[in-house]
PDB file of C-alpha atoms in Angstrom:
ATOM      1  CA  UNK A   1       3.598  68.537  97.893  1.00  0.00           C
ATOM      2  CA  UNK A   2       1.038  66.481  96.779  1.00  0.00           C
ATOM      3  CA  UNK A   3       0.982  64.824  92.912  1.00  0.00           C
ATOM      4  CA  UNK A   4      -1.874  66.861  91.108  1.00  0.00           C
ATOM      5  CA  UNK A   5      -4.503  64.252  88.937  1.00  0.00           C
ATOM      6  CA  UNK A   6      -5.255  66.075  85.578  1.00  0.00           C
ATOM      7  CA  UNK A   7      -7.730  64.316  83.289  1.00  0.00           C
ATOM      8  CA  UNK A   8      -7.093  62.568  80.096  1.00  0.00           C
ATOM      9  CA  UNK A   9      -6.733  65.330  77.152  1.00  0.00           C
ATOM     10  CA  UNK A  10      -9.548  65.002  74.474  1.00  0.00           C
ATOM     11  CA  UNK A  11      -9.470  66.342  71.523  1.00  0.00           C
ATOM     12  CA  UNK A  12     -10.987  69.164  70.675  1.00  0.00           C
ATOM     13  CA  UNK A  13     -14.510  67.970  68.160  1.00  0.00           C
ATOM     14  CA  UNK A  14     -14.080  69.551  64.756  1.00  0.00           C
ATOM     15  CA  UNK A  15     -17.647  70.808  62.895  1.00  0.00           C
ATOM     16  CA  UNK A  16     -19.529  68.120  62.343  1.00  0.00           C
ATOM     17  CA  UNK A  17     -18.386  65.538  65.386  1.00  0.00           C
ATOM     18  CA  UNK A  18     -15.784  64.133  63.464  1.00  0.00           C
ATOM     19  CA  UNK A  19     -12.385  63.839  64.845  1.00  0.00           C
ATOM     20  CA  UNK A  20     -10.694  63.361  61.239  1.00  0.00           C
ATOM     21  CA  UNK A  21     -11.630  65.554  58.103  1.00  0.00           C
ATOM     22  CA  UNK A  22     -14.108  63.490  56.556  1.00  0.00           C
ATOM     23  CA  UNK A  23     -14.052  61.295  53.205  1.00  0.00           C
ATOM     24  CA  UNK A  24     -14.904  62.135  49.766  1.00  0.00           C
ATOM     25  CA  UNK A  25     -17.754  59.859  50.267  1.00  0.00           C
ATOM     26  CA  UNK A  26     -18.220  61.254  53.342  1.00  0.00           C
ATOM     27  CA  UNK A  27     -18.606  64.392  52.233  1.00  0.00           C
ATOM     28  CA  UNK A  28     -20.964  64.154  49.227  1.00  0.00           C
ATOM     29  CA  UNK A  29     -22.874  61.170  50.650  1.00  0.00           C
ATOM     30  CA  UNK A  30     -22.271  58.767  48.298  1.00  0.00           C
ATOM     31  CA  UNK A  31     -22.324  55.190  49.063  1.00  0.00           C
ATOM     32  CA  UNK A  32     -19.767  52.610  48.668  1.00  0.00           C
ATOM     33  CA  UNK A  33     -20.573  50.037  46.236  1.00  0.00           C
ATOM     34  CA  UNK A  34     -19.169  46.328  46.886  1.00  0.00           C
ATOM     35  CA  UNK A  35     -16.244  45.036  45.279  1.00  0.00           C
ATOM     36  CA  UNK A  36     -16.901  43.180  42.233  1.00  0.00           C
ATOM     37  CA  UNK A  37     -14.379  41.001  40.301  1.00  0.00           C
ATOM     38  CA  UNK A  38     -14.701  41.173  36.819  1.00  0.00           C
ATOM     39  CA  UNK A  39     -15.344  37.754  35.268  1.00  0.00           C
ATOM     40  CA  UNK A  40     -12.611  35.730  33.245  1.00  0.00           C
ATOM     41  CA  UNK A  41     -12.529  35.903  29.866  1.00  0.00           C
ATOM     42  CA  UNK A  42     -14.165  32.185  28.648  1.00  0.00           C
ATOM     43  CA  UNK A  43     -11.781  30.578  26.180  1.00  0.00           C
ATOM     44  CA  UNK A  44     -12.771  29.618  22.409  1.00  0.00           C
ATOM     45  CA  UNK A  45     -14.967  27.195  21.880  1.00  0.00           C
ATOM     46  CA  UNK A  46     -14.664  23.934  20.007  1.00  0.00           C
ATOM     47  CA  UNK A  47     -17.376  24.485  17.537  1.00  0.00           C
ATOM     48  CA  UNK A  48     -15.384  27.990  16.586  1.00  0.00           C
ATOM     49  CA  UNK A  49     -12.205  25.951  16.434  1.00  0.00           C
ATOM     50  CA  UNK A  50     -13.591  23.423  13.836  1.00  0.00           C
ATOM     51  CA  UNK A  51     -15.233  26.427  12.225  1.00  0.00           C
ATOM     52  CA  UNK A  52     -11.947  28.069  11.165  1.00  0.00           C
ATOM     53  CA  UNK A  53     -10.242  24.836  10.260  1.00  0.00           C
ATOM     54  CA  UNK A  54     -12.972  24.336   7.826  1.00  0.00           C
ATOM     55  CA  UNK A  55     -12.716  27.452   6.058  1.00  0.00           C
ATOM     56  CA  UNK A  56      -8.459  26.951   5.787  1.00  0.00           C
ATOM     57  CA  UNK A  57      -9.248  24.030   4.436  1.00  0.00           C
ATOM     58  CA  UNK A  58     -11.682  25.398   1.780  1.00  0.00           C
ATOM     59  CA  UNK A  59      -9.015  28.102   0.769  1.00  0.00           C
ATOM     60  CA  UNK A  60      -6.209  25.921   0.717  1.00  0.00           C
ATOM     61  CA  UNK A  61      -8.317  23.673  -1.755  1.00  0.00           C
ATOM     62  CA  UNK A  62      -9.519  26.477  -3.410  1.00  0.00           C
ATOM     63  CA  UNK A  63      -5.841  27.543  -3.997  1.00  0.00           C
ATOM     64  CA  UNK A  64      -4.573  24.233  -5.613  1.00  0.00           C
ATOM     65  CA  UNK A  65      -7.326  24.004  -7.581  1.00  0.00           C
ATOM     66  CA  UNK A  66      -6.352  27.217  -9.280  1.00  0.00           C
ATOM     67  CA  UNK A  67      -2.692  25.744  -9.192  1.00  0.00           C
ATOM     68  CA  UNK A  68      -3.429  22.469 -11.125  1.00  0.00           C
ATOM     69  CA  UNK A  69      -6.148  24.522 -13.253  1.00  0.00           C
ATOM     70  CA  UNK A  70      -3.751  27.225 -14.383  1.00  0.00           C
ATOM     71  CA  UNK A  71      -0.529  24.436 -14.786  1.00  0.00           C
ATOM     72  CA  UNK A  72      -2.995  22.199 -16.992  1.00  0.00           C
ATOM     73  CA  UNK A  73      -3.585  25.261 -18.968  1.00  0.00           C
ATOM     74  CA  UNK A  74      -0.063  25.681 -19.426  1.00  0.00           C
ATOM     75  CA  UNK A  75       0.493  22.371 -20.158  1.00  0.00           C
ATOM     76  CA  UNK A  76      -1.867  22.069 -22.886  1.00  0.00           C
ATOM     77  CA  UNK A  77      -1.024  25.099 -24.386  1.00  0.00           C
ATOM     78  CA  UNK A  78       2.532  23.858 -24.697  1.00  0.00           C
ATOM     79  CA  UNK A  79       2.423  20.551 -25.798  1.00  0.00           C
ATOM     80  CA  UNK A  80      -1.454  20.049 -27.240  1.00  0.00           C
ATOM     81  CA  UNK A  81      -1.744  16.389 -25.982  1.00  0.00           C
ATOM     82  CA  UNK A  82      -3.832  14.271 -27.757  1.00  0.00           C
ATOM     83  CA  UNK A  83      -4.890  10.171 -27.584  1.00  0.00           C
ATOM     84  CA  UNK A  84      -3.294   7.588 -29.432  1.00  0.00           C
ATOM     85  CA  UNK A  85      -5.262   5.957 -32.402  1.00  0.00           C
ATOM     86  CA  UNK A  86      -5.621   1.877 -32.967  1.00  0.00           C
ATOM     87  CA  UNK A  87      -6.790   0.169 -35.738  1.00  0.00           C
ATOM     88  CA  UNK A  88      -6.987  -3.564 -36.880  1.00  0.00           C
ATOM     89  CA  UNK A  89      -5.540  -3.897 -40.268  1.00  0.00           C
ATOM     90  CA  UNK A  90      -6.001  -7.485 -40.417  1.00  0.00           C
ATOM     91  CA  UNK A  91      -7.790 -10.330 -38.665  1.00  0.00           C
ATOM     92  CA  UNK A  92      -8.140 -14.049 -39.729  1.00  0.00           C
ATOM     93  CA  UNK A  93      -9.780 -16.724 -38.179  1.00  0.00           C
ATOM     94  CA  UNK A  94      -7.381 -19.660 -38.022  1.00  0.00           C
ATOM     95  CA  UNK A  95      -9.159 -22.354 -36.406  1.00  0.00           C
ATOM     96  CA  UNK A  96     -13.223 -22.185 -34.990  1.00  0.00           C
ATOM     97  CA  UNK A  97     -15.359 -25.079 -33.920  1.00  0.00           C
ATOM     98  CA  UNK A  98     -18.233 -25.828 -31.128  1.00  0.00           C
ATOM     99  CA  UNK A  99     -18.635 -28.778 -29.874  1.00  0.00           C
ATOM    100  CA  UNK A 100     -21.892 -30.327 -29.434  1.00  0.00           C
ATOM    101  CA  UNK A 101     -21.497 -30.352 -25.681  1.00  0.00           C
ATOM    102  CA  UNK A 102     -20.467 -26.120 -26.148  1.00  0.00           C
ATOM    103  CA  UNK A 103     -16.926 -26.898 -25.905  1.00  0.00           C
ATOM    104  CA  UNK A 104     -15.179 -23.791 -28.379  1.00  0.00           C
ATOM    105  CA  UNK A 105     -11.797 -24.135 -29.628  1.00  0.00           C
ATOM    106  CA  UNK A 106     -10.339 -20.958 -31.678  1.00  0.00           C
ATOM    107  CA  UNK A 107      -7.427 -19.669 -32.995  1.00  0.00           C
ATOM    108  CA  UNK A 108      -7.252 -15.662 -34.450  1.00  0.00           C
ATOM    109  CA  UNK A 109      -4.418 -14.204 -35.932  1.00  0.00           C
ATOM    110  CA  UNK A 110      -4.529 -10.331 -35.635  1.00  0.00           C
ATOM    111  CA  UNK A 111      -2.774  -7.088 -36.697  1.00  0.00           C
ATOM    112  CA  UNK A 112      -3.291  -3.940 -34.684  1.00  0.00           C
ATOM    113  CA  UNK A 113      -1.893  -0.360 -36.091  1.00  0.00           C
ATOM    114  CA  UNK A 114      -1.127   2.257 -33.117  1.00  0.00           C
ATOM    115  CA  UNK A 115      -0.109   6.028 -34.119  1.00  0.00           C
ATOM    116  CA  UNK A 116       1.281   8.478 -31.822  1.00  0.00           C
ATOM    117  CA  UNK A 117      -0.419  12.122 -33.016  1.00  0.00           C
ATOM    118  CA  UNK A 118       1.403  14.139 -30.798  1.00  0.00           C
ATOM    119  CA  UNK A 119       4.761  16.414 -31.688  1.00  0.00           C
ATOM    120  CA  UNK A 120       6.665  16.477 -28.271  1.00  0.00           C
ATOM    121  CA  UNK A 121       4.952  13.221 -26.308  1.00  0.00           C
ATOM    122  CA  UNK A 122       6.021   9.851 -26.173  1.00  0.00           C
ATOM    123  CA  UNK A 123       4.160   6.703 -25.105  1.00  0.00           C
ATOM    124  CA  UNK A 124       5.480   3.868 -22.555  1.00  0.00           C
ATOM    125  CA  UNK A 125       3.009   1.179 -23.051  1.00  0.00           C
ATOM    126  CA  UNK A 126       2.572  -2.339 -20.436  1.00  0.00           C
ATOM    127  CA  UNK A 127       1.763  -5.679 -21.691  1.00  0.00           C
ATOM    128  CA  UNK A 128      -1.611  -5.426 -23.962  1.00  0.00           C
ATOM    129  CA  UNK A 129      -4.246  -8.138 -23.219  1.00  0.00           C
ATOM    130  CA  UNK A 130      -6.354  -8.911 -26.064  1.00  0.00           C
ATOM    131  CA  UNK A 131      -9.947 -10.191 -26.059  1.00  0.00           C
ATOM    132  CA  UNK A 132     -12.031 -11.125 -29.164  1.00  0.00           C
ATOM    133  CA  UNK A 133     -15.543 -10.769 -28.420  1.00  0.00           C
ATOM    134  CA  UNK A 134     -18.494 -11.811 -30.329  1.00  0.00           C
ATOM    135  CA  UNK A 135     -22.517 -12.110 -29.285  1.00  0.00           C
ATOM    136  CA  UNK A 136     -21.145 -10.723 -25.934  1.00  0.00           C
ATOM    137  CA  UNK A 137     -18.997 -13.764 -25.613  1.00  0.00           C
ATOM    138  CA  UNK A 138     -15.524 -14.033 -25.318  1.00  0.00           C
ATOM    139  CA  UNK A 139     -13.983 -16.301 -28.171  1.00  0.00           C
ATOM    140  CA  UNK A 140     -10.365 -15.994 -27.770  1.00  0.00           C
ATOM    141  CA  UNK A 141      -7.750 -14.357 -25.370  1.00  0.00           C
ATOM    142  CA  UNK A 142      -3.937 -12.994 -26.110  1.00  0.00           C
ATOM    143  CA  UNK A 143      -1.627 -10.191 -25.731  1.00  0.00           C
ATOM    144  CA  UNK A 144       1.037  -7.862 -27.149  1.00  0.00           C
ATOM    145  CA  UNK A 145       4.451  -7.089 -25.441  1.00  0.00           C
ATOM    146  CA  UNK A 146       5.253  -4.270 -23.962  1.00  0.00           C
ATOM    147  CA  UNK A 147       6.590  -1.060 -26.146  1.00  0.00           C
ATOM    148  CA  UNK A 148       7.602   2.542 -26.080  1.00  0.00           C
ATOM    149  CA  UNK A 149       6.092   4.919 -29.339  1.00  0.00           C
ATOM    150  CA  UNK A 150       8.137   8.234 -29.897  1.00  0.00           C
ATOM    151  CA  UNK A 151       6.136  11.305 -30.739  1.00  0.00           C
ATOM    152  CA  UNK A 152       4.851  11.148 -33.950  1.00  0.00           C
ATOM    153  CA  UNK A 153       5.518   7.203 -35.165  1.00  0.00           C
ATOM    154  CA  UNK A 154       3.408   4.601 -36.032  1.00  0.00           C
ATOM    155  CA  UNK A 155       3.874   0.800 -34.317  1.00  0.00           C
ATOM    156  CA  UNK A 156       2.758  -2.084 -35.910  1.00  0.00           C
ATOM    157  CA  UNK A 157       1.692  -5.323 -33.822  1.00  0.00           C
ATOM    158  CA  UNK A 158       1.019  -9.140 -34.576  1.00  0.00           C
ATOM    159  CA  UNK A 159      -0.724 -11.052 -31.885  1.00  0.00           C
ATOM    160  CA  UNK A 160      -2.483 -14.477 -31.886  1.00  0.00           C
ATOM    161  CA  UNK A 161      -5.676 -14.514 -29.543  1.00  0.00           C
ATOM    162  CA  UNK A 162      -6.947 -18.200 -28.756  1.00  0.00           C
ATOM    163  CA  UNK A 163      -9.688 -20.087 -26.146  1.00  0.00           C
ATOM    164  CA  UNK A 164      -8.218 -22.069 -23.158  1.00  0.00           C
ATOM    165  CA  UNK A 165      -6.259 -25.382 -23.780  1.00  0.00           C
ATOM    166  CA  UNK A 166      -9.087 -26.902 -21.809  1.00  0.00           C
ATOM    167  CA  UNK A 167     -11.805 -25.239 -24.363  1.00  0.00           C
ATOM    168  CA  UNK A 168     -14.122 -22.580 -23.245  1.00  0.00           C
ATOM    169  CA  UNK A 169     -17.246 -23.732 -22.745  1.00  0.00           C
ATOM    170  CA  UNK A 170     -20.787 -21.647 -24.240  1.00  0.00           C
ATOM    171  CA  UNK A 171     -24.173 -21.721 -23.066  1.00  0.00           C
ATOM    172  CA  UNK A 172     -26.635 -23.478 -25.282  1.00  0.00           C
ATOM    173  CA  UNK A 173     -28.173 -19.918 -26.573  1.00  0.00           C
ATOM    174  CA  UNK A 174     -24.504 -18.614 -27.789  1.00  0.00           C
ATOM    175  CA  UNK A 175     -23.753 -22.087 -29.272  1.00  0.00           C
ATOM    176  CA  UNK A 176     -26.604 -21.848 -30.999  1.00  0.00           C
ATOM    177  CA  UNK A 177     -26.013 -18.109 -32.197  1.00  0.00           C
ATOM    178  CA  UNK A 178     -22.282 -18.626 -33.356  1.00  0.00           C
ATOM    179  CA  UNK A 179     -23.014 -21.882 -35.055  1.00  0.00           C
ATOM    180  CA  UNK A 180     -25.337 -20.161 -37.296  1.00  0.00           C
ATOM    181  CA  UNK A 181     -23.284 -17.314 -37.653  1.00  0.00           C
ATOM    182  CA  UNK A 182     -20.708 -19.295 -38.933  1.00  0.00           C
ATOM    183  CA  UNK A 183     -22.390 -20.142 -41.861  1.00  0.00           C
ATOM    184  CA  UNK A 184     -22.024 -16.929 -43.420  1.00  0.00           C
ATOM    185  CA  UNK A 185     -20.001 -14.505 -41.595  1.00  0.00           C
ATOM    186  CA  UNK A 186     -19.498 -13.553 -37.662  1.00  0.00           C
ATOM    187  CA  UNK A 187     -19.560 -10.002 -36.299  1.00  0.00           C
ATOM    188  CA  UNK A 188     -16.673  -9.602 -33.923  1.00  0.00           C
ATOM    189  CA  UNK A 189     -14.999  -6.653 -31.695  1.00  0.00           C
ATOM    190  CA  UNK A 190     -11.573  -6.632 -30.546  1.00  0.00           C
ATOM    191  CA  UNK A 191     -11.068  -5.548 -26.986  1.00  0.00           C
ATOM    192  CA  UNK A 192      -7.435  -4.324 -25.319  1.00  0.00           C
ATOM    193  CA  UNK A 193      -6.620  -2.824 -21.899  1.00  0.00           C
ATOM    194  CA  UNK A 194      -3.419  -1.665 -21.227  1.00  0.00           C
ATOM    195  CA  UNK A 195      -1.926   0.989 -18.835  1.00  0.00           C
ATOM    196  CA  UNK A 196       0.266   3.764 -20.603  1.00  0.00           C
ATOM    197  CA  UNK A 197       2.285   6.631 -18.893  1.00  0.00           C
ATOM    198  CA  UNK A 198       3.645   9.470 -21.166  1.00  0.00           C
ATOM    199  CA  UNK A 199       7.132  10.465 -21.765  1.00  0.00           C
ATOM    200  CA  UNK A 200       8.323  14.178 -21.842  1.00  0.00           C
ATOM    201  CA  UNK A 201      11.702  14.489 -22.231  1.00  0.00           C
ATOM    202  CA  UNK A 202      13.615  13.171 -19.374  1.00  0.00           C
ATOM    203  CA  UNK A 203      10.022  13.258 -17.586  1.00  0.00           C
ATOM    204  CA  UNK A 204       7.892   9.921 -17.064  1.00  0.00           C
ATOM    205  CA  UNK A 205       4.141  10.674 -16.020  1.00  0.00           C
ATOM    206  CA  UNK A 206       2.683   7.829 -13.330  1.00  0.00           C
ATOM    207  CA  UNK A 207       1.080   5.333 -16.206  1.00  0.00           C
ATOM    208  CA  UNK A 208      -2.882   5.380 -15.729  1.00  0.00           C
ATOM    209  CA  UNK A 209      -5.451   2.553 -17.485  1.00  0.00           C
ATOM    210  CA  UNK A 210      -6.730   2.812 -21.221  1.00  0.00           C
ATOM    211  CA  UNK A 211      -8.860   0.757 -22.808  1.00  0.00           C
ATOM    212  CA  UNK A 212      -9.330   0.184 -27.007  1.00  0.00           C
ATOM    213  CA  UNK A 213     -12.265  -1.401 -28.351  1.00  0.00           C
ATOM    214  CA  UNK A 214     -12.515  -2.177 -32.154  1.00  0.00           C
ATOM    215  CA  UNK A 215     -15.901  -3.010 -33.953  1.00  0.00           C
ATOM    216  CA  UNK A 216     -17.323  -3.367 -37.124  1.00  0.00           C
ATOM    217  CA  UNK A 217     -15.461  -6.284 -38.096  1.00  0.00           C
ATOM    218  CA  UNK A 218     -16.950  -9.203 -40.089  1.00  0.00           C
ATOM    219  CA  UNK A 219     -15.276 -12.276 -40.805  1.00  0.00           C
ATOM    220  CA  UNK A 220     -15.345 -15.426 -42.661  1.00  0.00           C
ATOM    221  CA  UNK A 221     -14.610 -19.038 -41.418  1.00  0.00           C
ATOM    222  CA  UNK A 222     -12.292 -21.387 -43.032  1.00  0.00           C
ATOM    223  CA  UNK A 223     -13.981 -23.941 -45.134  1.00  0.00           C
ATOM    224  CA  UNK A 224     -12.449 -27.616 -45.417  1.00  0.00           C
ATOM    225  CA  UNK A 225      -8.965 -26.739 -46.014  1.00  0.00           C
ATOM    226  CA  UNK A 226      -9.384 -23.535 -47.698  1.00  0.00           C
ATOM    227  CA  UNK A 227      -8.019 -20.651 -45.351  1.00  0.00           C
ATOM    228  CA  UNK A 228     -10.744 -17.946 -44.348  1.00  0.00           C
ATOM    229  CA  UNK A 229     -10.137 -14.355 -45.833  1.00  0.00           C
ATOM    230  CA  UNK A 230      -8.504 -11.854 -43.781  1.00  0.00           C
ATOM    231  CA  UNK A 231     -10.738  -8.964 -42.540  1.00  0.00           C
ATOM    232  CA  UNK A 232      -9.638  -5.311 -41.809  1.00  0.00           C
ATOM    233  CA  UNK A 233     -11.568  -2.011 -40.375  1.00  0.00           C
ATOM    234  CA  UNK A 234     -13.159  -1.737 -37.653  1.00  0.00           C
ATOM    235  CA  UNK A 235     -13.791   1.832 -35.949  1.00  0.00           C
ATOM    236  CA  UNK A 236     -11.362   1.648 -32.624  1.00  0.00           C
ATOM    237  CA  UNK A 237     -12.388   3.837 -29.356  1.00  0.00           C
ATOM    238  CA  UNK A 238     -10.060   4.153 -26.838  1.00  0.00           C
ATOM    239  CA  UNK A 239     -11.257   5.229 -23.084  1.00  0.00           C
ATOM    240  CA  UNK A 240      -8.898   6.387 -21.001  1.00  0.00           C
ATOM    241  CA  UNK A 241      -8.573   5.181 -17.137  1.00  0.00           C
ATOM    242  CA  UNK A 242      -8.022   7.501 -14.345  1.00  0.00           C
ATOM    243  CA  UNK A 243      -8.661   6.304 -10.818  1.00  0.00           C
ATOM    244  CA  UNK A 244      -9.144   8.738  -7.685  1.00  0.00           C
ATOM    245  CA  UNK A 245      -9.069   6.823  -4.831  1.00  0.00           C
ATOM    246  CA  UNK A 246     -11.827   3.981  -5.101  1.00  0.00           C
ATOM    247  CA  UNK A 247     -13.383   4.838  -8.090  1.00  0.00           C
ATOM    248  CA  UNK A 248     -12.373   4.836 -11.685  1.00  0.00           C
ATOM    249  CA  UNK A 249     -13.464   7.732 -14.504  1.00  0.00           C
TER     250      UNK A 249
END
């Protein structure tokens, strides 16, 4: 009996020709859009970076500025700080001659007051240096040790102030001036620079530059042998030093 051929099955065509069931898209038409990735996220930028260090930096100034502002208020309010006061209670001219080549050769014997005004503040003074102006020119040079002054006290110094060994040599125009000056009396100011830190309690401040200047003094030069009369007064400012990086106030 001979093998029968039967021909390859199909399946059977659904409604519409298609062998499957079709798609969603399929079946409401839409078309398929492409695949898109999304695009990454770019990161910060520099300029935004530098932006918001800026303004942390503003705040955290802004901050400590309130900090020191409120603390000085406290510390004011609690201790009511206040400058020391100088005065020259006596001056004498020892020795004071020019040359006719401008050579000067002085000698000034000096006595300074300094008062302490505050309560609950002590001062730690350096080594004073002394200048003795007069015409703009300076006419003699010294200094006073080094001191502490408790809160409310009053220190007395003696100083001598003198020109080089060598002489100090003038100009012809401030010769000229101080020789005439001489005759009668010579107006003079009394110039010291220190640096002084404060003492509270067991508490030492960093010590910061002051300066005193005294004027309003006239004195007298010695005639022949006869001493010249001492001279006293003099209104004394004193300037206080405080340097921020480079500059000075």
């Amino acid at each position: 009996m001979a093998d029968g051929v039967y021909p390859p099955s199909k399946p059977t065509p659904r409604p519409g020709g298609h062998p499957f069931p079709p798609t969603k898209s399929q079946a409401t038409g839409a078309t398929r859009l492409a695949y898109r990735p999304h695009p990454a996220k770019a990161p910060p930028s520099r300029r935004g970076f530098c932006c918001s260090c800026c303004l942390w930096f503003v705040v955290l100034l802004a901050v400590l500025f309130v900090l020191a502002t409120v603390s000085g208020e406290i510390f004011y309010a609690l201790y009511r700080p206040r400058r020391p006061a100088f005065s020259v209670t006596s001056f004498r001219v020892v020795a004071f001659n020019i040359s006719s080549s401008g050579h000067l050769t002085s000698r000034f014997e000096l006595n300074v007051t300094s008062r302490n005004p505050n309560k609950k503040l002590s001062y730690l003074y350096d080594p004073i240096s002394i200048s003795v102006v007069s015409g703009g020119a300076d006419i003699g040079d010294g200094s006073f040790p080094a001191f502490s002054q408790d809160a409310g006290s009053v220190t007395r110094l003696s100083a001598a102030a003198s020109s080089s060994s060598a002489g100090q040599v003038l100009d012809s125009a401030t010769a000229s001036e101080l020789r005439r000056s001489s005759v009668g009396g010579v107006p003079v100011g009394v110039e010291m620079e220190t640096k002084a830190g404060v003492k509270i309690g067991g508490l030492k401040t960093k010590r910061i530059g002051m300066k005193v200047r005294c004027e309003g003094l006239s004195v007298a030069f010695p005639k022949g042998k006869k001493p010249a009369a001492a001279s006293s007064g003099g209104d004394c400012a004193v300037k206080v030093r405080i340097k921020i990086w480079k500059w000075s106030i």
